[in-house]
Short mmCIF file of C-alpha atoms and ligand atoms in Angstrom, two decimals:
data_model
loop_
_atom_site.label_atom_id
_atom_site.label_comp_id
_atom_site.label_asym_id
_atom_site.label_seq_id
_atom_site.Cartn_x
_atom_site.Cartn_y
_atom_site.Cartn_z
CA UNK J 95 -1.07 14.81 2.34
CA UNK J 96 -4.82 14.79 1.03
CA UNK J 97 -7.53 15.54 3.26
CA UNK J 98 -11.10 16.03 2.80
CA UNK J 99 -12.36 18.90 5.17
CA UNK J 100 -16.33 19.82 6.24
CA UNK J 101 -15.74 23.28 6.13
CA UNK J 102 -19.26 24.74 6.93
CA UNK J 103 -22.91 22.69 6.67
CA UNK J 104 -22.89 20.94 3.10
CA UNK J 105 -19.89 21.81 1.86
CA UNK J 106 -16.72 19.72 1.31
CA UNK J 107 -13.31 20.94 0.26
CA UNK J 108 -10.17 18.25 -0.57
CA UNK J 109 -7.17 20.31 0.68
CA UNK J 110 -3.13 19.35 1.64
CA UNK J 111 -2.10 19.62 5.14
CA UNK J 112 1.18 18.56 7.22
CA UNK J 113 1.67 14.92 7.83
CA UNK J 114 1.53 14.44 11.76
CA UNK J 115 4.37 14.39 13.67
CA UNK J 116 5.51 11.08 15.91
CA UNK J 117 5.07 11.43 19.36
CA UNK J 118 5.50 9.97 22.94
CA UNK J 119 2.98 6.85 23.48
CA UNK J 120 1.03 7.66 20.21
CA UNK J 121 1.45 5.86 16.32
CA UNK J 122 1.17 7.35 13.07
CA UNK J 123 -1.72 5.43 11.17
CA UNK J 124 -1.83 5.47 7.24
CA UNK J 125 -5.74 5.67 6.98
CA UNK J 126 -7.02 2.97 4.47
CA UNK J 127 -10.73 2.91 5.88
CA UNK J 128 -13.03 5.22 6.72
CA UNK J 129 -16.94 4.33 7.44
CA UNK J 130 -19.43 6.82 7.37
CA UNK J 131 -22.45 7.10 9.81
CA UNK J 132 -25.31 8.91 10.94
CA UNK J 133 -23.23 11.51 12.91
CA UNK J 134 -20.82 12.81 9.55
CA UNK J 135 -24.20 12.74 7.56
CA UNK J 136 -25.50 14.70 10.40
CA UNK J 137 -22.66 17.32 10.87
CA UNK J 138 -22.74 17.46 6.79
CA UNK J 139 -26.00 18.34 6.43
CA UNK J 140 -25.99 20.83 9.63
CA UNK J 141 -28.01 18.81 11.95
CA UNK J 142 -25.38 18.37 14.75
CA UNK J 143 -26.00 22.02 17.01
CA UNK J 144 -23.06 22.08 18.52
CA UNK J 145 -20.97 20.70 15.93
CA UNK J 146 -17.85 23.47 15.00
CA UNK J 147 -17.07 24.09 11.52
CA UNK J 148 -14.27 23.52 9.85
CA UNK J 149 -13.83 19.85 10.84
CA UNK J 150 -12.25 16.65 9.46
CA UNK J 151 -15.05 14.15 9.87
CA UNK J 152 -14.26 9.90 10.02
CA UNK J 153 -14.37 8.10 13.24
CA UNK J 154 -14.79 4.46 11.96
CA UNK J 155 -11.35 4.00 10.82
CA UNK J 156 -9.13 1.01 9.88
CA UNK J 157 -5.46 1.41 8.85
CA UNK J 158 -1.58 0.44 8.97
CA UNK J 159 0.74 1.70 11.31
CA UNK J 160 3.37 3.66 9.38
CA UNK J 161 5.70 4.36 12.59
CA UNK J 162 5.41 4.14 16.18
CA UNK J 163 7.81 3.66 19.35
CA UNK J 164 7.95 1.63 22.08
CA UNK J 165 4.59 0.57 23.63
CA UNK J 166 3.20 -1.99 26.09
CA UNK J 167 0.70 -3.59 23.20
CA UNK J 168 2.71 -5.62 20.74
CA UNK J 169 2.32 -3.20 18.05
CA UNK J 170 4.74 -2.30 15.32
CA UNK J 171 5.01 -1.26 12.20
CA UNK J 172 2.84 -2.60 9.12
CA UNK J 173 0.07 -4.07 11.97
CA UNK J 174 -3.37 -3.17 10.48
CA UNK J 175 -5.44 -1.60 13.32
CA UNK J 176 -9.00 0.01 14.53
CA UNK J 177 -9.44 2.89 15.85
CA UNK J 178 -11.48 3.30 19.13
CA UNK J 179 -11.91 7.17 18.69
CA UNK J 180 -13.58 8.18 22.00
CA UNK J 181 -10.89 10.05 24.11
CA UNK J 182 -11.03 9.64 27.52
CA UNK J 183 -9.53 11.90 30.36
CA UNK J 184 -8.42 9.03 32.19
CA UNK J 185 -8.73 10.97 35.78
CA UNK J 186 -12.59 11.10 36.28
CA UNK J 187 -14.77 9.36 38.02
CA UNK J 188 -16.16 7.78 35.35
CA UNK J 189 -12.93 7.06 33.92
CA UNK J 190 -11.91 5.59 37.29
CA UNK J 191 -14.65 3.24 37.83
CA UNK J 192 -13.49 2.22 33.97
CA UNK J 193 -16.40 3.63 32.23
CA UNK J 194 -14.13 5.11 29.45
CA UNK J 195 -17.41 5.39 27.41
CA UNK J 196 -18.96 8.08 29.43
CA UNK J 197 -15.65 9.93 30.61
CA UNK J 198 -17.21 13.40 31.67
CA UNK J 199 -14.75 15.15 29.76
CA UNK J 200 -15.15 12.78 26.90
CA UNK J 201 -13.53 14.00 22.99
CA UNK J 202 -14.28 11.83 20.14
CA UNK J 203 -12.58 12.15 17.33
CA UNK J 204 -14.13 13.29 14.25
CA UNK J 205 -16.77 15.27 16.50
CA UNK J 206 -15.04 17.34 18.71
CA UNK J 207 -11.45 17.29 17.29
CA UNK J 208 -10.20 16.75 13.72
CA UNK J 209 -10.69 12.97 12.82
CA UNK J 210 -9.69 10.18 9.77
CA UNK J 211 -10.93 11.85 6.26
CA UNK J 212 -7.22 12.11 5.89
CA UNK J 213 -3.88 10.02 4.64
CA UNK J 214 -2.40 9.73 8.22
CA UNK J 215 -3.35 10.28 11.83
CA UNK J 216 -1.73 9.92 15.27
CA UNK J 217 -3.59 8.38 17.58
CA UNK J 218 -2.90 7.13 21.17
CA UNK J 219 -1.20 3.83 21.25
CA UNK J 220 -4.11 2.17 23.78
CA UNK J 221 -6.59 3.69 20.92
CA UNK J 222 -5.64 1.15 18.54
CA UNK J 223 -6.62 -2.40 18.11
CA UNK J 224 -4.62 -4.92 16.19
CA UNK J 225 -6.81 -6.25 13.46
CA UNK J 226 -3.83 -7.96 11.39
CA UNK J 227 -6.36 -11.19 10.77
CA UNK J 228 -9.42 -9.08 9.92
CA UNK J 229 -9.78 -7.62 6.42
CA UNK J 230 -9.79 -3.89 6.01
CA UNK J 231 -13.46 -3.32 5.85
CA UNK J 232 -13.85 -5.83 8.76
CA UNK J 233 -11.33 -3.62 10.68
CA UNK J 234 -13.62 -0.59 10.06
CA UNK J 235 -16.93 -1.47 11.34
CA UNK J 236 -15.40 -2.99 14.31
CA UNK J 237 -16.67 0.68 15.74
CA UNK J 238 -20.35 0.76 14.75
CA UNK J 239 -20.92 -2.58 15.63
CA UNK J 240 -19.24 -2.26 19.31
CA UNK J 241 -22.07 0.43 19.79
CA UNK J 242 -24.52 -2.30 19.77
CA UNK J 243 -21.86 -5.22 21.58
CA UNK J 244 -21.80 -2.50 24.07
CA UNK J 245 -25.28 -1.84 24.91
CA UNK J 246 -26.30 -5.64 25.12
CA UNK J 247 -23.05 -6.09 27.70
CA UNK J 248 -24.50 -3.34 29.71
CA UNK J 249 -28.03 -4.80 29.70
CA UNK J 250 -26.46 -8.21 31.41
CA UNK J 251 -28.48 -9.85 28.68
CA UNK J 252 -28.58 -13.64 29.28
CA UNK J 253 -28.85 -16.55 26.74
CA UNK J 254 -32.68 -17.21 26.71
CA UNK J 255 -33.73 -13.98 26.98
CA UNK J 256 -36.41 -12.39 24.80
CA UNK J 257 -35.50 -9.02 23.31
CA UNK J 258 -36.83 -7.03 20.79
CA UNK J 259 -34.90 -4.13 19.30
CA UNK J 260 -36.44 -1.22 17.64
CA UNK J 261 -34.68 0.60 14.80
CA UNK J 262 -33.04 -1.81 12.52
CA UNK J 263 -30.10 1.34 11.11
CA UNK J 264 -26.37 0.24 11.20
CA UNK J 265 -26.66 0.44 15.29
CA UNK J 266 -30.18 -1.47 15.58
CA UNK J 267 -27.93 -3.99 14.00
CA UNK J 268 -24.67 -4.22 16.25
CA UNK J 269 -27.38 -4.80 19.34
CA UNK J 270 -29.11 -7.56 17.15
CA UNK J 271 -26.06 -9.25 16.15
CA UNK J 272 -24.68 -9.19 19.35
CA UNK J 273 -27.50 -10.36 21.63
CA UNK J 274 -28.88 -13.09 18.85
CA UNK J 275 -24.57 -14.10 19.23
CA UNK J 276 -25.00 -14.36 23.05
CA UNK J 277 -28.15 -16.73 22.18
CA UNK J 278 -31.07 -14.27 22.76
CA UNK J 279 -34.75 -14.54 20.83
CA UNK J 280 -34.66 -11.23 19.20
CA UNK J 281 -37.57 -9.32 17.30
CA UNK J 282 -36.78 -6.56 15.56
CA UNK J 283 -38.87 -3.64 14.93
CA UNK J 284 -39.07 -0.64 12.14
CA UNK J 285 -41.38 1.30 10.00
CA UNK J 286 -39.27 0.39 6.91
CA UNK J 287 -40.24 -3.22 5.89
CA UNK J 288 -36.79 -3.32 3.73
CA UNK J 289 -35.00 -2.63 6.72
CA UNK J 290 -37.20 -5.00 8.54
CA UNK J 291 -36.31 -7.91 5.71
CA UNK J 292 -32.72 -6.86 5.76
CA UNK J 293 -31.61 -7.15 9.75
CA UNK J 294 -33.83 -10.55 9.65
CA UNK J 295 -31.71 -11.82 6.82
CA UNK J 296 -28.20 -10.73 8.12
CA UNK J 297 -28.48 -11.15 12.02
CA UNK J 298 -30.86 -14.02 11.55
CA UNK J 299 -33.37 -13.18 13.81
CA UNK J 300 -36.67 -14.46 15.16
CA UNK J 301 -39.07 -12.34 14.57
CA UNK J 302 -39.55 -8.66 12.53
CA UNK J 303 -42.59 -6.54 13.25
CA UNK J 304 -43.96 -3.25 11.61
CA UNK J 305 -44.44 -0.85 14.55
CA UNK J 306 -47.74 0.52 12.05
CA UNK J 307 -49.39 -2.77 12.90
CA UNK J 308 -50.31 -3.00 16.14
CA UNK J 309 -46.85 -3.57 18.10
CA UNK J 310 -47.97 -4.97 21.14
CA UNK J 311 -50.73 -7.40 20.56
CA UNK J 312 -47.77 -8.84 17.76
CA UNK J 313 -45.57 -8.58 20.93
CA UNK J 314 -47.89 -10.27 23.15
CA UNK J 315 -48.32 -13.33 20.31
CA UNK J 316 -44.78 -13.80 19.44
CA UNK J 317 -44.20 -14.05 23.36
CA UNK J 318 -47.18 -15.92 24.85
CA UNK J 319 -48.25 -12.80 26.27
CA UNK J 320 -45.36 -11.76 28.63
CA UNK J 321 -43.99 -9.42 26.52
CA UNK J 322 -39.58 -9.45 26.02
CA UNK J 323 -37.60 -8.89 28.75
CA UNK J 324 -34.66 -6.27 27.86
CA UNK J 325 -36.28 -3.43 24.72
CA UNK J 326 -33.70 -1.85 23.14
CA UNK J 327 -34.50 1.56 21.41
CA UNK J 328 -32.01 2.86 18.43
CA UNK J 329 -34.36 4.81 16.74
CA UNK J 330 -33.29 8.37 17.05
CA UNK J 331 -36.96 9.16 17.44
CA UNK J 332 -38.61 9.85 20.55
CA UNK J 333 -42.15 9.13 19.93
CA UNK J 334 -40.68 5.47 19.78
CA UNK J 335 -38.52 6.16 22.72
CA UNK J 336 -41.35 7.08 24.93
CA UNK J 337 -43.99 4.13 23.18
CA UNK J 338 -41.01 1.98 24.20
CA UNK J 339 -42.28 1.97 27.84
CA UNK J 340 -45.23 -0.20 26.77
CA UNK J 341 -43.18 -3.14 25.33
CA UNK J 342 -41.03 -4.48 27.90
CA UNK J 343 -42.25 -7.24 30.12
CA UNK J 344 -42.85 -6.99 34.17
CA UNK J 345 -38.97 -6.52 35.70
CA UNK J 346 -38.26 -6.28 32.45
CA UNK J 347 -35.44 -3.02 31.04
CA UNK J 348 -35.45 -0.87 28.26
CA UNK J 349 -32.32 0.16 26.86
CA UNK J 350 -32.24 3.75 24.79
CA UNK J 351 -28.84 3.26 22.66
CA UNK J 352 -30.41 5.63 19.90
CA UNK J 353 -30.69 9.18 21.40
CA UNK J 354 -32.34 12.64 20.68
CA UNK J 355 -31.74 15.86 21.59
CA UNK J 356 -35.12 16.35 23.08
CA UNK J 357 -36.98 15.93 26.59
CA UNK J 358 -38.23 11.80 26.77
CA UNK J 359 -41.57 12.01 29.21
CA UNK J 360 -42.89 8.24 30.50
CA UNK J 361 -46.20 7.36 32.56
CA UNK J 362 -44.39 6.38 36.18
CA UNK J 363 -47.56 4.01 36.67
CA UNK J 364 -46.40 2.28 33.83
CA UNK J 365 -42.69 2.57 34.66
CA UNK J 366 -43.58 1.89 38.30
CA UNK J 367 -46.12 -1.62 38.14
CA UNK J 368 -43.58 -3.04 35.36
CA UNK J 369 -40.64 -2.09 38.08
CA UNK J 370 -38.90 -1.21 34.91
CA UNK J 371 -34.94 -0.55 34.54
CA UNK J 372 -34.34 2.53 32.42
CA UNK J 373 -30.56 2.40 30.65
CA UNK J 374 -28.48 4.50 28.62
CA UNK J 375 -25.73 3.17 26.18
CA UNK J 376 -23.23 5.48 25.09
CA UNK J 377 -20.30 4.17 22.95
CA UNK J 378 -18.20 1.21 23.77
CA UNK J 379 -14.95 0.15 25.30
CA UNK J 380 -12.12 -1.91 23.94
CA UNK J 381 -13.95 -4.82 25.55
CA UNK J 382 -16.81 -4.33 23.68
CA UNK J 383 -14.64 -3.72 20.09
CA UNK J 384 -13.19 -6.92 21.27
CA UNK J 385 -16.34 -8.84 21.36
CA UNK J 386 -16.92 -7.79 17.91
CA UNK J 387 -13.47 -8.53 16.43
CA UNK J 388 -14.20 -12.02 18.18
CA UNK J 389 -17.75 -12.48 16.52
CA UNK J 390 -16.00 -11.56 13.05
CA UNK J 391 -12.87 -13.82 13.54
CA UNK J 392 -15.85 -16.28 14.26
CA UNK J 393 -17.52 -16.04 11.11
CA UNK J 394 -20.55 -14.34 12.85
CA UNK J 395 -20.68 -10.90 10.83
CA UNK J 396 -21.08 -10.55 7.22
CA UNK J 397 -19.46 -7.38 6.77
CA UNK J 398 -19.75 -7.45 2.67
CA UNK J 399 -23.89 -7.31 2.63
CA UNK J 400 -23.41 -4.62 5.77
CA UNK J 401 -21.19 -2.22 3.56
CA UNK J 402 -23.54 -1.67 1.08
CA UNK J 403 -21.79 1.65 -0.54
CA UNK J 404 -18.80 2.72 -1.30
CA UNK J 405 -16.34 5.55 -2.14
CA UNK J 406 -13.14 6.23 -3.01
CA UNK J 407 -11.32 9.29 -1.34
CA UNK J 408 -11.29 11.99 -4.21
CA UNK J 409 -15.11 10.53 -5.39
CA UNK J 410 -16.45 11.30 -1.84
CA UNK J 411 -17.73 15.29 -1.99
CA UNK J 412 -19.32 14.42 -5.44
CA UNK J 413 -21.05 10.50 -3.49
CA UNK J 414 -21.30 11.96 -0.14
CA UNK J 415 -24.88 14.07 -1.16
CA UNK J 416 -26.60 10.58 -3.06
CA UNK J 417 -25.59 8.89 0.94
CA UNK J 418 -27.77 11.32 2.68
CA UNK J 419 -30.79 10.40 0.60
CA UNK J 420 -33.24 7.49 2.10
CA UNK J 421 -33.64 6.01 -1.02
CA UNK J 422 -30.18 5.53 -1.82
CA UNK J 423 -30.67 2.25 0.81
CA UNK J 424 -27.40 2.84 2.52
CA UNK J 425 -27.17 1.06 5.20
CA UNK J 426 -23.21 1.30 5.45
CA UNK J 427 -21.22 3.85 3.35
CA UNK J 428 -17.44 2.97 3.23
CA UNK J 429 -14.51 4.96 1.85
CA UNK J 430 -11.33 3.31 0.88
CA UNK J 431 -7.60 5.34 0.52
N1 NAD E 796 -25.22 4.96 21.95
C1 NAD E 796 -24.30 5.53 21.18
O1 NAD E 796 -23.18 5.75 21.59
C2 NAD E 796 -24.61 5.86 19.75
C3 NAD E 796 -23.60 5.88 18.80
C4 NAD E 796 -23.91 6.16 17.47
C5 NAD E 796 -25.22 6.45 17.14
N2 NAD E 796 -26.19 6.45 18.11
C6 NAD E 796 -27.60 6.77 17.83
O2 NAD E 796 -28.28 5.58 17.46
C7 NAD E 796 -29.44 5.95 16.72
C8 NAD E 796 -29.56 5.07 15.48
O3 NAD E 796 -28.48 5.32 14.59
P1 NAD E 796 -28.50 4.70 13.12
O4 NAD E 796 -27.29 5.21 12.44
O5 NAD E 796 -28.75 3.24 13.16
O6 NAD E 796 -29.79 5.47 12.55
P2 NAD E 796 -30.74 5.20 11.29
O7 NAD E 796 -31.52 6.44 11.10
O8 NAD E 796 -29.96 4.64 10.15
O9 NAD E 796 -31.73 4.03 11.80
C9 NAD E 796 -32.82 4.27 12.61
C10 NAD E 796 -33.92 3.28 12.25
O10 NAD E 796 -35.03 3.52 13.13
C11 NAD E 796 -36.22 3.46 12.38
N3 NAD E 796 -37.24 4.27 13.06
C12 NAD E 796 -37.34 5.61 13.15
N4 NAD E 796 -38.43 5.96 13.85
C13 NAD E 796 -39.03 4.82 14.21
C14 NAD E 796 -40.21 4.54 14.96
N5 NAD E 796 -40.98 5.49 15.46
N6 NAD E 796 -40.54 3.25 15.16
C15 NAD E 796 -39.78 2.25 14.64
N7 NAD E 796 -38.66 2.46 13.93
C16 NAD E 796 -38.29 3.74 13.72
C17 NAD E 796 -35.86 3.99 11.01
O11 NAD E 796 -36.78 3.52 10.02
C18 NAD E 796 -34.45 3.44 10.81
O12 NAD E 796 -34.43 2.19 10.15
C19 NAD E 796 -29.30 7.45 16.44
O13 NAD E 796 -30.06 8.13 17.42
C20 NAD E 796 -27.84 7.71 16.68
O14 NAD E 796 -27.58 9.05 17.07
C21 NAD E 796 -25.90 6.14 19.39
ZN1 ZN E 797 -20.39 6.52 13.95
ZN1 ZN E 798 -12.71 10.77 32.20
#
């Protein structure tokens, strides 16, 4: 079967491997999806230092089940699924306390072990959700936008609350959707106006601010002066992660979801008279993928302006470089077997 492998920084190579075998508790999954984000333009390009070389890249992957045994789910053969590629040890104490998201010995596929640029995988049977009344492309960004779903459940946002979120990428945009769904205000914040215009169209949102035009005096209008309550940052960037202190209000939290690879430094009198909370988000559960599946089913998502490029499997290598330029606008690249 095909396969598209990263075989060293900027270089892909379509190759034939073995089909997986069947085995105990897992399914064979004919791959029909396969979304691409920040972290396979990363490890293309290089930018991912501990990334190892060669690797099959995909992680946000929707497909049928082509054969699987007995399993405790309900699924058979011909169910279309998700993938929730985060492998968990199970045993830890983060696993333990059910915090599958942060397992300390934590393997995601497409990162640290071959993943979905490929006909067919095998894949744990309580890895897979059953999308069978979601479309294909709705199946495959079930994973991208549980990142945000995930980082809103973990804030304990409430309905009422005022939030802003800073980066408006493919992530910036699960945490919109998810807390404007559980009936937040939310601002949005970017350098890119087009970005800007874009989440404020799709996750219809409040507010959208320029962070070059004075961010918190158009904080302190849009809010009456008390500033919102939970700031999330999915930037990537940490000059925004560390002006992110100044934003949230008194006993208010700030949320990174975006991350960097560098040292974050705060002023504790500022973190200290706010009585800030300080979270990280890291991935999602299959709570969180169910949340999405739910806003979907709902009608909340539109999935067709969020996949805004796409590619089919042999076209990829020759697509893939056009993707990792800003001015190609993609907000959502999706491949389709
Ligand atoms: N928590 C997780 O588990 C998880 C999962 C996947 C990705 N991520 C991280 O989330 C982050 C965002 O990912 P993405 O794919 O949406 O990235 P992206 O680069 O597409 O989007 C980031 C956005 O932030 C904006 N931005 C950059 N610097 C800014 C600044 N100083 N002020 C305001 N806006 C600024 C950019 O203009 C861009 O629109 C990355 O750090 C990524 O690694 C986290
Ligand atoms: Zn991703
Ligand atoms: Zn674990």
């Amino acid at each position: 079967m095909k396969a598209i492998v990263c075989e060293e920084p900027r270089v892909f190579k379509l190759i034939n491997q073995e089909r997986p075998q069947l085995e105990k508790d897992t399914a064979l999954v004919n791959i029909k999806r396969i979304g691409v984000c920040g972290t396979d333009l990363h490890a293309f390009t290089g930018n991912q230092p501990f990334f190892e070389y060669p690797r099959i890249l995909g992680h946000e992957l929707a497909g049928v089940i082509e054969s699987i045994g007995n399993n405790p789910y309900g699924l058979k053969q011909g169910d279309q699924v998700s993938v929730i590629p985060y492998m968990e040890c199970g045993k830890c104490i983060a696993c333990k306390q059910g915090l599958t998201n942060c397992c300390t010995h934590m393997r995601v596929m497409g990162v640290h072990f071959d993943g979905g640029m490929t006909e067919q995988i095998s894949v744990p049977c309580d890895h897979l959700i059953k999308t069978n009344a979601l479309t294909l492309d709705q199946s495959a960004i079930l994973e991208p936008l549980s990142i945000g779903a995930h980082a809103v459940r973990r804030s304990n946002l409430q309905k009422d609350d005022v939030t802003l979120v800073i980066g408006a990428g493919p992530i910036g945009l699960g945490v919109m959707q998810a807390a404007k769904q559980k009936g937040a205000k939310v601002i949005a914040m970017d350098m890119n106006d087009e970005r800007l215009a874009f989440s404020k169209q799709w996750a219809n949102l409040d507010y959208s601010i320029n962070v070059l035009n004075g961010p918190v005096e158009q904080l302190m209008n849009i809010t009456n002066g008390d500033m919102p309550n939970i700031v999330y940052d999915a930037t990537g960037n940490s000059k925004s992660m560390m002006d992110a202190f100044r934003y949230p209000a008194n006993g208010g939290k700030l949320v990174y979801v975006g991350l960097v690879k560098s040292d974050i430094t705060f002023s504790d009198p500022l973190f200290h008279s706010k009585e800030l909370t300080l979270m990280a988000s890291r991935n999602a559960t299959k709570e969180d993928f169910n949340f999405v599946m739910e806003s979907i089913e709902s009608g909340f998502i539109d999935e067709k302006s969020f996949i805004t490029h796409r590619s089919t499997f042999d076209d990829l290598p020759n697509k893939f470089k056009n993707w990792l330029k800003p001015e190609s606008g993609v907000v959502k690249g999706m491949i389709e077997i």
